[in-house]
Coordinates of C-alpha atoms and ligand atoms in Angstrom, one line a residue:
M1 CA -56.1 -22.3 51.3
N2 CA -54.0 -24.9 50.4
E3 CA -50.9 -24.7 47.8
D4 CA -53.1 -25.7 45.1
G5 CA -55.5 -23.1 45.8
Q6 CA -52.9 -20.5 45.8
N7 CA -51.7 -21.4 42.4
I8 CA -54.7 -21.5 40.6
K9 CA -55.6 -18.3 42.5
K10 CA -52.1 -16.9 40.7
I11 CA -53.1 -18.4 37.4
I12 CA -56.1 -16.8 37.5
W13 CA -54.7 -13.3 38.3
R14 CA -52.1 -13.8 35.7
V15 CA -54.8 -14.3 33.0
L16 CA -56.7 -11.7 34.1
A17 CA -53.5 -9.7 34.0
M18 CA -52.7 -10.7 30.6
L19 CA -56.4 -9.8 29.6
A20 CA -56.2 -6.4 30.9
L21 CA -52.8 -6.0 28.9
I22 CA -54.2 -6.8 25.9
L23 CA -57.7 -4.8 26.1
M24 CA -55.2 -1.9 26.7
L25 CA -53.4 -2.6 23.7
L26 CA -56.2 -2.8 21.7
S27 CA -57.7 0.4 22.9
M28 CA -54.6 2.0 22.2
F29 CA -54.6 1.1 18.6
S30 CA -57.4 1.0 16.3
G31 CA -56.5 -0.2 12.8
C32 CA -55.7 -3.8 11.9
P33 CA -55.2 -5.6 15.4
P34 CA -51.7 -5.5 16.6
K35 CA -49.6 -8.4 16.0
S36 CA -46.5 -8.8 17.9
P37 CA -43.5 -7.4 16.2
D38 CA -41.6 -10.7 15.8
E39 CA -44.8 -11.9 13.5
V40 CA -44.4 -10.0 10.8
E41 CA -41.1 -9.0 8.9
Y42 CA -42.4 -4.6 9.1
L43 CA -44.7 -2.8 11.5
I44 CA -45.8 0.3 10.0
G45 CA -47.3 2.8 12.7
I46 CA -49.9 5.5 11.4
S47 CA -50.4 8.6 13.6
Q48 CA -53.6 9.8 12.2
A49 CA -54.8 13.8 12.8
N50 CA -58.2 12.6 13.3
M51 CA -60.5 10.0 12.0
R52 CA -63.5 12.0 11.2
E53 CA -62.6 14.2 8.4
P54 CA -63.9 12.0 5.2
W55 CA -60.4 13.2 4.0
R56 CA -58.6 11.5 6.6
L57 CA -61.0 8.0 6.3
V58 CA -59.8 7.8 2.6
L59 CA -56.5 8.1 3.5
M60 CA -56.9 5.3 5.8
R61 CA -58.9 3.2 3.8
E62 CA -56.2 3.5 1.0
I63 CA -53.2 2.8 3.4
Q64 CA -55.0 -0.6 4.7
E65 CA -55.9 -1.5 1.0
E66 CA -52.1 -0.9 0.1
A67 CA -50.8 -2.5 2.9
K68 CA -52.9 -5.9 2.0
K69 CA -50.8 -6.3 -0.8
Y70 CA -47.8 -7.0 1.1
D71 CA -47.7 -10.1 3.4
N72 CA -45.0 -9.2 5.2
V73 CA -46.6 -5.8 6.6
R74 CA -48.9 -4.8 9.6
I75 CA -50.3 -1.4 10.0
V76 CA -50.9 -0.2 13.4
S77 CA -52.8 3.1 13.8
T78 CA -53.9 6.1 16.7
D79 CA -56.3 8.6 15.9
A80 CA -55.2 12.0 17.7
T81 CA -58.5 13.1 17.7
Q82 CA -57.2 16.6 16.2
N83 CA -55.3 17.2 19.6
S84 CA -51.6 17.9 19.1
D85 CA -50.7 16.7 22.3
K86 CA -52.4 13.5 21.9
Q87 CA -50.5 13.2 18.6
V88 CA -47.2 13.4 20.2
S89 CA -48.2 10.8 23.1
D90 CA -49.6 8.6 20.2
I91 CA -46.3 8.8 18.4
K92 CA -44.2 8.0 21.4
R93 CA -46.6 4.7 22.1
L94 CA -46.1 3.9 18.8
L95 CA -42.5 3.8 19.2
D96 CA -42.7 1.9 22.4
Y97 CA -44.8 -0.8 20.6
G98 CA -41.7 -1.3 18.3
V99 CA -42.9 0.2 14.6
D100 CA -40.0 0.0 12.2
L101 CA -41.2 3.1 9.8
L102 CA -43.8 6.0 11.1
I103 CA -46.5 7.5 8.8
V104 CA -47.7 10.4 10.4
S105 CA -50.7 13.0 9.2
P106 CA -50.1 15.9 11.4
C107 CA -52.8 17.7 13.2
D108 CA -50.5 20.7 13.5
A109 CA -47.5 20.7 11.2
Q110 CA -45.5 23.1 13.4
K111 CA -46.4 21.4 16.8
I112 CA -45.2 18.2 15.4
T113 CA -41.9 19.1 14.0
P114 CA -39.7 18.8 16.8
V115 CA -41.2 15.0 17.4
V116 CA -41.0 14.1 13.7
S117 CA -37.3 15.1 14.2
D118 CA -36.5 13.2 16.8
V119 CA -38.3 10.1 15.7
Y120 CA -36.1 10.6 12.4
Q121 CA -33.4 10.1 14.5
S122 CA -34.0 6.5 15.2
I123 CA -36.4 5.3 12.3
P124 CA -37.6 6.7 9.1
V125 CA -40.4 8.8 9.3
V126 CA -43.2 9.6 6.0
V127 CA -45.1 12.8 6.5
L128 CA -48.6 13.3 4.8
D129 CA -50.6 16.1 3.6
R130 CA -48.9 19.0 5.8
A131 CA -45.3 19.6 5.4
V132 CA -43.3 19.9 8.7
E133 CA -40.5 22.2 8.9
G134 CA -37.1 21.6 7.7
F135 CA -35.7 18.3 6.3
D136 CA -35.8 16.1 9.3
Y137 CA -38.0 13.3 8.0
S138 CA -37.5 10.7 5.3
L139 CA -40.0 11.6 2.9
F140 CA -43.1 14.2 2.7
I141 CA -46.3 13.4 0.1
G142 CA -48.7 16.0 -0.3
P143 CA -50.9 17.6 -2.6
D144 CA -50.2 21.3 -4.1
N145 CA -53.0 23.3 -2.5
T146 CA -52.3 26.3 -4.5
I147 CA -52.5 24.5 -7.7
I148 CA -55.8 23.1 -6.3
G149 CA -57.0 26.8 -5.5
K150 CA -56.1 27.8 -8.9
Q151 CA -57.8 24.9 -10.5
A152 CA -61.1 25.8 -8.6
G153 CA -60.4 29.6 -10.2
E154 CA -60.2 28.5 -13.5
A155 CA -63.4 26.1 -13.0
V156 CA -65.4 29.3 -11.7
V157 CA -64.1 31.4 -14.6
E158 CA -65.5 28.8 -16.8
L159 CA -69.0 28.7 -15.1
A160 CA -69.2 32.6 -15.1
A161 CA -68.5 32.5 -19.0
G162 CA -67.2 36.1 -19.6
E163 CA -70.2 37.5 -17.4
Q164 CA -70.3 38.9 -14.1
A165 CA -70.4 36.9 -11.6
R166 CA -70.6 36.8 -7.7
V167 CA -68.8 33.9 -5.8
L168 CA -69.7 32.7 -2.4
E169 CA -66.2 30.9 -1.1
I170 CA -67.0 28.4 1.9
C171 CA -63.4 27.8 3.4
G172 CA -62.4 25.4 6.1
D173 CA -60.2 26.3 8.9
T174 CA -58.7 29.6 7.7
S175 CA -55.5 28.9 10.0
A176 CA -55.1 25.8 8.2
Q177 CA -52.0 26.0 5.3
A178 CA -54.3 24.1 3.1
T179 CA -56.9 26.7 3.1
I180 CA -54.2 29.4 3.0
D181 CA -52.9 28.2 0.2
R182 CA -56.1 27.1 -1.8
S183 CA -57.3 30.5 -1.0
K184 CA -54.1 32.1 -2.6
G185 CA -54.1 30.2 -5.5
F186 CA -57.9 30.8 -6.4
S187 CA -57.7 34.6 -5.8
Y188 CA -54.5 34.5 -8.2
V189 CA -56.9 33.3 -11.0
I190 CA -60.0 35.5 -10.6
G191 CA -58.0 38.2 -9.9
D192 CA -57.5 38.7 -13.7
Y193 CA -61.4 38.7 -14.1
P194 CA -62.8 42.0 -12.7
G195 CA -66.3 41.0 -13.4
I196 CA -65.9 38.1 -10.7
Q197 CA -66.4 39.1 -6.9
S198 CA -65.7 37.0 -4.3
M199 CA -66.4 36.9 -0.6
Q200 CA -65.3 34.5 1.8
I201 CA -67.1 32.5 4.7
S202 CA -65.4 30.1 7.1
V203 CA -66.6 26.7 8.5
P204 CA -63.8 25.6 10.8
T205 CA -65.3 22.2 11.2
E206 CA -65.1 21.8 7.6
A207 CA -68.1 19.6 8.1
R208 CA -71.5 19.1 5.4
D209 CA -74.0 20.2 8.0
A210 CA -72.2 23.0 9.4
A211 CA -71.9 24.3 5.7
E212 CA -75.6 23.9 5.3
E213 CA -76.7 25.5 8.1
Q214 CA -74.1 28.5 7.5
V215 CA -75.7 28.9 3.8
L216 CA -79.1 28.3 5.3
K217 CA -78.2 31.8 7.0
Y218 CA -78.0 33.4 4.0
G219 CA -81.5 33.4 3.0
Q220 CA -82.9 35.6 0.4
E221 CA -79.4 37.0 -0.1
L222 CA -78.2 33.9 -2.3
E223 CA -80.1 35.9 -4.7
N224 CA -76.9 37.8 -5.8
I225 CA -75.0 34.3 -5.6
D226 CA -73.8 32.8 -9.1
V227 CA -71.3 30.3 -7.9
I228 CA -70.2 28.6 -4.6
F229 CA -66.9 27.0 -4.4
A230 CA -66.3 24.7 -1.1
Y231 CA -63.1 23.9 -0.1
N232 CA -64.2 20.3 0.2
D233 CA -67.2 18.3 -1.5
Y234 CA -68.4 17.5 1.8
M235 CA -69.3 21.4 2.5
A236 CA -70.2 21.5 -1.1
L237 CA -72.7 18.9 -0.7
G238 CA -74.0 20.8 2.5
A239 CA -74.1 23.9 0.3
Y240 CA -76.4 22.0 -2.4
R241 CA -78.8 21.1 0.5
A242 CA -79.4 24.8 1.8
V243 CA -79.6 25.9 -1.7
M244 CA -82.5 23.7 -2.9
K245 CA -84.2 24.1 0.4
L246 CA -83.9 27.8 0.1
G247 CA -84.9 27.2 -4.0
Y248 CA -81.7 28.9 -5.7
Q249 CA -81.6 26.0 -7.9
D250 CA -79.4 27.7 -10.4
I251 CA -76.5 28.4 -8.1
K252 CA -73.6 26.3 -9.7
I253 CA -71.1 24.4 -7.0
V254 CA -67.6 23.5 -7.3
G255 CA -66.1 21.5 -4.4
I256 CA -62.4 20.0 -4.0
D257 CA -61.4 16.4 -3.1
G258 CA -63.1 14.0 -5.8
F259 CA -63.4 10.6 -3.9
T260 CA -65.2 7.7 -5.0
G261 CA -68.2 6.4 -3.3
E262 CA -71.6 7.4 -2.1
D263 CA -71.3 11.1 -1.2
G264 CA -67.9 11.3 -2.7
G265 CA -67.2 14.2 -5.1
L266 CA -67.2 11.9 -8.0
E267 CA -70.6 10.9 -7.5
L268 CA -71.8 14.3 -6.5
V269 CA -70.8 15.3 -10.2
R270 CA -72.2 12.5 -11.7
R271 CA -75.5 13.0 -10.2
G272 CA -75.3 16.9 -11.3
I273 CA -75.4 18.0 -7.2
I274 CA -72.0 19.8 -8.1
S275 CA -70.6 21.2 -11.1
E276 CA -66.9 20.4 -10.6
T277 CA -64.7 18.8 -8.3
I278 CA -60.9 19.6 -8.2
T279 CA -59.2 16.3 -7.1
C280 CA -57.2 16.3 -3.9
P281 CA -54.9 13.2 -3.9
T282 CA -54.4 11.5 -0.2
G283 CA -51.2 9.7 -1.0
G284 CA -52.1 6.7 1.2
K285 CA -51.2 4.2 -1.6
E286 CA -48.0 6.1 -2.6
A287 CA -47.1 6.5 1.4
V288 CA -47.2 2.6 1.8
Q289 CA -45.2 1.8 -1.7
Y290 CA -42.3 4.2 -0.7
A291 CA -42.6 3.1 2.9
M292 CA -41.3 -0.4 2.0
D293 CA -39.0 1.2 -0.7
I294 CA -37.6 3.0 2.7
L295 CA -37.9 -0.3 4.6
K296 CA -36.0 -2.6 2.0
E297 CA -33.3 0.3 1.8
V298 CA -34.1 0.7 -2.2
S299 CA -31.8 3.7 -3.5
G300 CA -33.1 6.8 -4.8
V301 CA -36.2 7.0 -2.5
P302 CA -37.3 10.9 -3.1
K303 CA -37.3 13.9 -0.1
Q304 CA -40.7 15.0 -1.2
V305 CA -43.3 13.9 -3.6
I306 CA -46.2 16.2 -4.6
L307 CA -49.3 14.7 -6.0
R308 CA -51.4 15.9 -9.1
S309 CA -55.0 17.3 -8.8
H310 CA -57.3 17.1 -11.4
R311 CA -60.6 19.2 -12.5
V312 CA -63.4 16.9 -13.1
T313 CA -66.7 17.6 -14.6
K314 CA -69.4 15.3 -16.1
E315 CA -67.7 15.8 -19.4
N316 CA -64.7 14.2 -18.4
L317 CA -65.6 12.1 -15.3
D318 CA -66.0 8.5 -17.1
E319 CA -62.8 9.1 -18.6
Y320 CA -61.1 10.0 -15.3
Q321 CA -62.7 6.9 -13.5
A322 CA -61.5 4.7 -16.1
R323 CA -57.9 6.0 -15.8
L324 CA -58.1 5.7 -12.3
E325 CA -59.0 2.1 -12.3
A326 CA -57.2 1.2 -15.2
Q327 CA -54.1 -1.2 -14.7
P328 CA -50.7 0.2 -16.3
V329 CA -49.1 -1.9 -19.0
K330 CA -45.8 -2.1 -20.1
A331 CA -45.2 -0.7 -23.6
D332 CA -44.1 -3.5 -25.8
R333 CA -41.7 -1.1 -28.1
I334 CA -38.6 0.5 -27.8
I335 CA -39.4 4.4 -26.2
Q336 CA -37.8 7.2 -27.8
V337 CA -36.9 10.3 -25.4
G338 CA -35.5 13.3 -26.4
Y339 CA -33.3 14.8 -23.9
A340 CA -33.1 19.0 -24.6
Q341 CA -30.0 19.3 -22.1
V342 CA -28.5 22.8 -20.8
G343 CA -25.0 22.2 -21.9
T344 CA -21.9 21.3 -20.1
E345 CA -21.5 24.5 -18.0
S346 CA -20.3 22.6 -14.9
T347 CA -19.4 19.3 -13.0
F348 CA -22.8 18.8 -11.9
R349 CA -24.4 19.1 -15.6
I350 CA -21.7 16.6 -17.0
A351 CA -22.7 13.9 -14.3
A352 CA -26.4 14.7 -14.9
N353 CA -26.1 14.3 -18.6
N354 CA -23.6 10.7 -17.9
S355 CA -26.4 9.7 -15.6
V356 CA -29.4 10.1 -17.8
K357 CA -27.4 8.5 -20.8
A358 CA -26.7 5.7 -18.6
A359 CA -29.9 5.2 -17.0
A360 CA -31.6 5.1 -20.6
K361 CA -29.4 2.6 -21.6
D362 CA -29.8 0.1 -18.7
E363 CA -33.6 0.4 -19.3
G364 CA -33.1 0.1 -23.1
I365 CA -34.6 3.4 -24.0
N366 CA -33.7 5.2 -27.2
L367 CA -32.3 8.6 -26.2
L368 CA -31.6 11.4 -28.4
S369 CA -29.9 14.2 -26.9
L370 CA -29.2 17.7 -27.8
D371 CA -27.0 20.2 -26.1
A372 CA -28.2 23.8 -26.0
D373 CA -25.0 25.3 -24.9
Q374 CA -26.8 27.5 -22.4
D375 CA -28.9 29.0 -24.8
Q376 CA -32.6 28.9 -24.8
E377 CA -33.3 29.4 -28.6
R378 CA -31.3 26.2 -29.2
Q379 CA -33.1 24.2 -26.7
I380 CA -36.5 25.1 -27.8
A381 CA -35.1 24.3 -31.3
A382 CA -34.4 21.1 -29.8
V383 CA -37.6 20.4 -28.3
R384 CA -39.3 21.1 -31.9
E385 CA -36.8 18.8 -33.6
F386 CA -38.1 15.9 -31.1
I387 CA -41.3 16.8 -31.6
A388 CA -41.2 16.5 -35.2
R389 CA -39.4 13.0 -35.3
G390 CA -42.6 11.8 -32.9
V391 CA -40.2 10.9 -29.7
D392 CA -42.6 9.1 -26.8
V393 CA -41.4 11.5 -24.0
I394 CA -39.5 14.9 -24.0
V395 CA -37.1 15.6 -21.1
I396 CA -35.8 19.2 -20.6
S397 CA -33.5 20.8 -18.4
P398 CA -34.9 24.2 -18.9
V399 CA -32.1 26.9 -19.3
V400 CA -34.2 29.5 -18.0
E401 CA -37.5 29.6 -16.2
T402 CA -39.7 31.3 -18.7
G403 CA -40.5 31.6 -22.7
W404 CA -41.9 27.8 -22.5
D405 CA -45.5 28.5 -23.3
E406 CA -45.5 28.1 -26.9
V407 CA -43.1 25.4 -27.5
L408 CA -44.8 23.3 -24.6
Q409 CA -48.4 23.7 -26.3
E410 CA -47.0 22.4 -29.7
A411 CA -45.7 19.4 -27.8
R412 CA -49.2 19.0 -26.1
D413 CA -50.7 19.3 -29.6
A414 CA -48.3 16.5 -30.7
G415 CA -49.5 14.4 -27.8
I416 CA -46.1 14.2 -26.4
P417 CA -45.6 14.2 -22.7
V418 CA -42.7 16.6 -21.2
L419 CA -41.0 16.1 -18.1
L420 CA -38.5 18.6 -16.3
S421 CA -35.1 17.5 -15.0
D422 CA -33.2 19.7 -12.4
R423 CA -34.6 22.9 -13.4
K424 CA -38.2 24.2 -13.3
I425 CA -40.3 26.5 -15.4
M426 CA -43.0 29.0 -15.1
V427 CA -45.9 28.9 -17.4
E428 CA -49.4 29.9 -17.3
D429 CA -50.8 26.2 -17.5
D430 CA -49.1 23.9 -15.1
S431 CA -50.8 21.0 -16.7
L432 CA -48.4 21.5 -20.0
V433 CA -45.8 19.7 -18.0
M434 CA -46.4 16.1 -16.3
S435 CA -43.7 16.3 -13.8
Y436 CA -40.7 18.1 -12.3
I437 CA -37.9 15.9 -11.0
G438 CA -35.1 17.6 -9.1
A439 CA -34.2 19.5 -6.1
D440 CA -35.7 21.9 -3.7
F441 CA -33.6 24.7 -4.5
I442 CA -35.1 27.4 -1.9
E443 CA -34.6 24.7 0.9
E444 CA -30.6 24.3 -0.6
G445 CA -30.2 28.3 -0.2
R446 CA -31.8 28.5 3.4
R447 CA -29.5 25.6 4.5
A448 CA -26.3 27.4 3.3
M449 CA -27.6 30.5 5.5
K450 CA -28.5 28.4 8.1
W451 CA -24.9 26.7 8.3
L452 CA -23.6 30.2 8.2
L453 CA -25.7 31.2 11.3
E454 CA -24.6 28.7 13.3
E455 CA -21.0 28.6 12.2
T456 CA -20.8 32.6 13.1
K457 CA -23.0 32.8 15.7
S458 CA -20.3 33.7 18.3
Q459 CA -19.2 36.6 16.2
K460 CA -20.1 40.1 17.1
K461 CA -19.0 42.2 14.0
P462 CA -21.3 42.5 10.8
I463 CA -20.7 40.0 8.2
K464 CA -20.4 41.1 4.7
I465 CA -21.2 38.4 2.1
M466 CA -20.3 38.1 -1.4
E467 CA -22.9 35.9 -3.4
L468 CA -21.5 34.2 -7.0
Q469 CA -25.0 33.7 -8.7
G470 CA -25.5 30.8 -11.2
T471 CA -27.5 31.8 -14.4
K472 CA -29.9 34.8 -15.0
G473 CA -33.4 33.7 -15.1
A474 CA -32.7 30.0 -14.0
S475 CA -34.8 28.4 -11.4
P476 CA -31.9 27.6 -9.3
T477 CA -30.3 30.7 -9.2
T478 CA -33.7 32.5 -8.3
E479 CA -34.7 30.1 -5.9
R480 CA -30.9 29.4 -4.2
K481 CA -30.7 33.6 -3.7
Q482 CA -34.5 33.3 -2.3
G483 CA -34.1 30.6 0.3
F484 CA -30.7 32.3 1.3
E485 CA -32.0 35.6 1.6
D486 CA -35.2 34.5 3.5
A487 CA -33.0 33.1 6.3
L488 CA -30.9 35.9 6.1
L489 CA -33.6 38.2 6.9
T490 CA -34.0 36.7 10.3
A491 CA -30.1 37.5 11.0
P492 CA -29.3 41.4 11.6
G493 CA -25.8 42.0 11.1
Y494 CA -25.4 39.8 7.9
S495 CA -25.7 41.5 4.7
I496 CA -25.0 40.7 0.8
V497 CA -22.7 43.5 -0.3
Y498 CA -21.9 42.2 -3.7
S499 CA -23.7 40.0 -6.2
R500 CA -22.8 39.2 -9.8
G501 CA -23.8 36.3 -12.0
G502 CA -21.2 34.0 -13.1
D503 CA -23.5 31.6 -15.2
F504 CA -22.4 28.4 -13.0
T505 CA -19.0 28.3 -14.5
Y506 CA -15.5 28.2 -13.2
E507 CA -14.4 31.2 -15.3
G508 CA -17.4 33.0 -14.2
G509 CA -16.6 32.6 -10.4
K510 CA -13.2 33.3 -11.1
R511 CA -14.0 36.6 -13.1
I512 CA -16.3 37.9 -10.3
V513 CA -13.8 38.1 -7.5
E514 CA -11.1 39.3 -9.9
E515 CA -13.4 42.2 -10.9
Y516 CA -14.3 42.8 -7.4
L517 CA -10.8 43.2 -6.3
K518 CA -10.0 45.5 -9.3
E519 CA -12.4 48.2 -7.5
H520 CA -11.8 47.2 -3.8
E521 CA -9.9 46.1 -1.3
W522 CA -10.6 42.5 0.3
E523 CA -12.9 42.9 3.1
I524 CA -15.4 40.1 2.2
D525 CA -16.3 37.5 5.1
V526 CA -18.5 35.0 3.3
I527 CA -18.9 33.6 0.0
F528 CA -22.1 32.0 -0.9
S529 CA -21.5 30.7 -4.5
H530 CA -24.8 29.1 -6.3
N531 CA -22.5 26.1 -7.6
D532 CA -19.1 24.3 -7.1
D533 CA -17.6 25.3 -10.3
M534 CA -18.0 29.3 -9.5
A535 CA -16.6 28.4 -6.1
L536 CA -13.5 26.8 -7.1
G537 CA -12.7 29.5 -9.8
A538 CA -13.1 32.0 -6.6
V539 CA -10.6 29.8 -4.9
E540 CA -8.0 30.0 -7.7
A541 CA -8.8 34.1 -8.1
L542 CA -8.3 34.2 -4.2
E543 CA -4.9 32.2 -4.0
E544 CA -3.5 34.1 -7.1
H545 CA -4.1 37.3 -4.8
D546 CA -2.7 35.8 -1.7
I547 CA -6.2 35.5 0.1
N548 CA -6.4 32.4 1.9
P549 CA -9.6 30.9 0.8
G550 CA -11.4 28.9 3.7
V551 CA -9.8 30.7 6.4
D552 CA -9.5 34.7 5.6
V553 CA -13.0 33.8 3.6
K554 CA -15.4 31.3 4.2
I555 CA -16.7 29.5 1.2
I556 CA -20.4 28.1 1.1
S557 CA -21.2 26.3 -2.2
V558 CA -23.9 24.0 -3.8
D559 CA -23.7 20.8 -5.6
G560 CA -21.2 18.7 -3.9
T561 CA -19.0 17.4 -6.8
K562 CA -15.7 15.4 -6.1
P563 CA -13.5 18.4 -6.9
A564 CA -15.4 21.1 -4.2
L565 CA -15.7 17.9 -1.6
T566 CA -11.9 17.7 -2.1
A567 CA -11.2 21.4 -1.5
L568 CA -13.8 21.0 1.4
Q569 CA -11.5 18.5 2.8
E570 CA -8.5 20.6 2.3
G571 CA -10.2 23.4 3.9
K572 CA -10.4 25.9 1.2
I573 CA -14.3 25.5 0.8
N574 CA -16.0 25.1 4.1
C575 CA -19.5 24.2 3.5
V576 CA -21.2 22.2 0.3
V577 CA -24.9 21.8 0.3
E578 CA -25.6 19.1 -2.0
C579 CA -27.6 19.1 -5.2
N580 CA -28.1 15.7 -6.6
P581 CA -27.0 15.3 -10.0
L582 CA -27.8 11.4 -10.5
L583 CA -31.5 11.7 -11.6
G584 CA -31.2 9.4 -14.7
P585 CA -32.8 6.4 -12.8
Q586 CA -35.8 8.2 -11.5
L587 CA -36.4 10.1 -14.9
M588 CA -36.2 7.0 -16.6
K589 CA -38.5 5.1 -14.0
A590 CA -40.9 8.2 -14.8
V591 CA -40.6 7.6 -18.6
G592 CA -41.5 3.9 -18.0
D593 CA -44.2 4.9 -15.5
L594 CA -45.9 7.5 -18.1
T595 CA -45.5 5.2 -21.2
S596 CA -47.2 2.4 -19.2
G597 CA -50.2 4.8 -18.2
K598 CA -49.4 5.5 -15.0
E599 CA -50.0 8.7 -13.5
L600 CA -47.0 10.6 -12.1
P601 CA -46.6 13.2 -9.5
L602 CA -46.6 16.5 -9.8
R603 CA -43.2 17.0 -8.3
I604 CA -40.5 14.6 -7.1
I605 CA -37.7 16.2 -4.8
T606 CA -34.5 14.6 -4.4
D607 CA -33.0 13.7 -1.3
E608 CA -30.0 15.7 -0.3
K609 CA -27.3 16.2 2.3
I610 CA -24.8 18.9 3.7
F611 CA -21.4 18.5 3.7
T612 CA -18.6 20.1 6.3
K613 CA -15.1 19.5 7.8
E614 CA -17.4 16.8 10.5
N615 CA -18.6 14.6 7.7
I616 CA -16.4 15.2 4.9
N617 CA -13.9 12.3 5.3
R618 CA -16.8 9.8 5.5
E619 CA -18.6 11.4 2.7
I620 CA -16.0 11.8 0.1
K621 CA -15.6 8.2 -0.3
N622 CA -19.0 7.8 -1.8
R623 CA -18.5 10.2 -4.5
N624 CA -17.8 9.5 -8.0
Y625 CA -18.4 12.4 -10.1
Ligands
GYE701 O1 -26.5 23.5 -9.3 C1 -25.3 23.7 -11.3 C2 -26.0 23.8 -13.0 O2 -29.6 22.7 -12.8 C3 -29.4 22.2 -10.2 O3 -27.0 23.8 -12.8 C4 -28.5 22.4 -11.5 C5 -27.6 23.8 -11.5 C6 -26.5 23.0 -10.8 O4 -24.9 23.8 -13.8 O5 -24.1 23.3 -11.2

């Protein structure tokens, strides 16, 4: 062959090689055809658990549709076919491909956790639907499946209308956390009604036809069933088909998901196939919106966003759909917000109050704020005052968790939505509150204990811990304690030997140490303080008794205020778990969203760090409260 011939052959080989490469890439990724990373500003990789469950398909559709609204973004997605090993290699391929951010909807949250924390070291990761362990990701978005189960329970109770009722529960995969949580919520509600008996069957594939087959097997025994509760609308449809075939059209059916489109739950409700669906948002739209905020480095992106679910029946279907389609409109009047604050007990609190005031000012919102001085009665009176004044939104930092049902019902009757800032409450009806914005206190407690375990892992002797608790009955107190104790239970040799309440104040912390010293020789190895002010009070008491804080006793605190970080820098405190008080901007954004008709997530959990001697010099510079 002459030289020209050789060249042509080379060219043909190259073209074939290129084609093979392109084909390989196309088969690796589904979704939008991959573009070269240089062609767009942002390339977002989606690692999907599977593309067969309808829920996942709706999620993908939402992501694609939302991404189309941005012209500088491309999506590239992989399908793990419900195989965790494949999902791990999919994620690696997406990384090799040069994605700027990863969105992952895990097959199995536990198996994927190490990969997610690995990837998170190099690019942001948004986790959807099933939470991975720890906090090694940028953002988690998902539903609250326990609440979904509770809502289904309420639906069944209403369908039973005070009569005896036998329920057939068609669960999905019983090992999935979503199934466990839904079942827990459901049993919690029907547990109060002895006339309602329920039995469970499982359809591990969660598919329509499999559910139909299972129900068909019941044959005549369906005679004894009044209500079927299926853990998704597709299984509900399968159950309906079986019920019709067997001639038991009186059986009422409740499903979960509430998607639009043919055979979606909303349509099933409209056609009278099921009596009710509980919506389970996929978070696809929010995932893209937050991904863009993360990529653009917008500040204040939360750590977790838990989405709201709704009960939809024929009665409210039209209204629900209209709301889904409505475009938010910014209110063209000055918005009034009533802010029922806790008091001025701590440095955190003062920073939180100032943040809310400053953000309201920035947004042109008229803020009426009342200080309850750590007294719930006063706080309830403040809420009533706001109701009487007809404010647009009420924000409460509730002193304690319980005792809110009545006044919140009054706010609802007056048509005033309520937001919770930095503390949670326990009410019978979760829908009395629009949203909680604040920290994950259980995680804070867990982090405190995890740090201690790491720090003392070479110590052989038992470790005695003194706990300085916050205000009795306040959610940060209960949950920090719970998170700390959960982690402590995994570690033999560690015990809390002295635990008292110090009301989150400097004086409170100081008093606990003094009282201890009146009765005991100092034999405490570690102090775990629920906030910085109490820790600093303890530091003063220790120094007055010639005990060297940070050296003779390790001190762990929560909040991350400047005085505590300074004490950490001086070696008097050893570890501070952050709890962010600067919630004003997020709260005012929520107020803006609410008053323009947007739906808020159920919970918005803030992003938080942990401070130790290793990072304190770098971090303290950024602290201004
Ligand atoms: O940690 C503590 C305070 O509600 C999260 O209240 C807040 C807590 C905070 O007074 O310092």
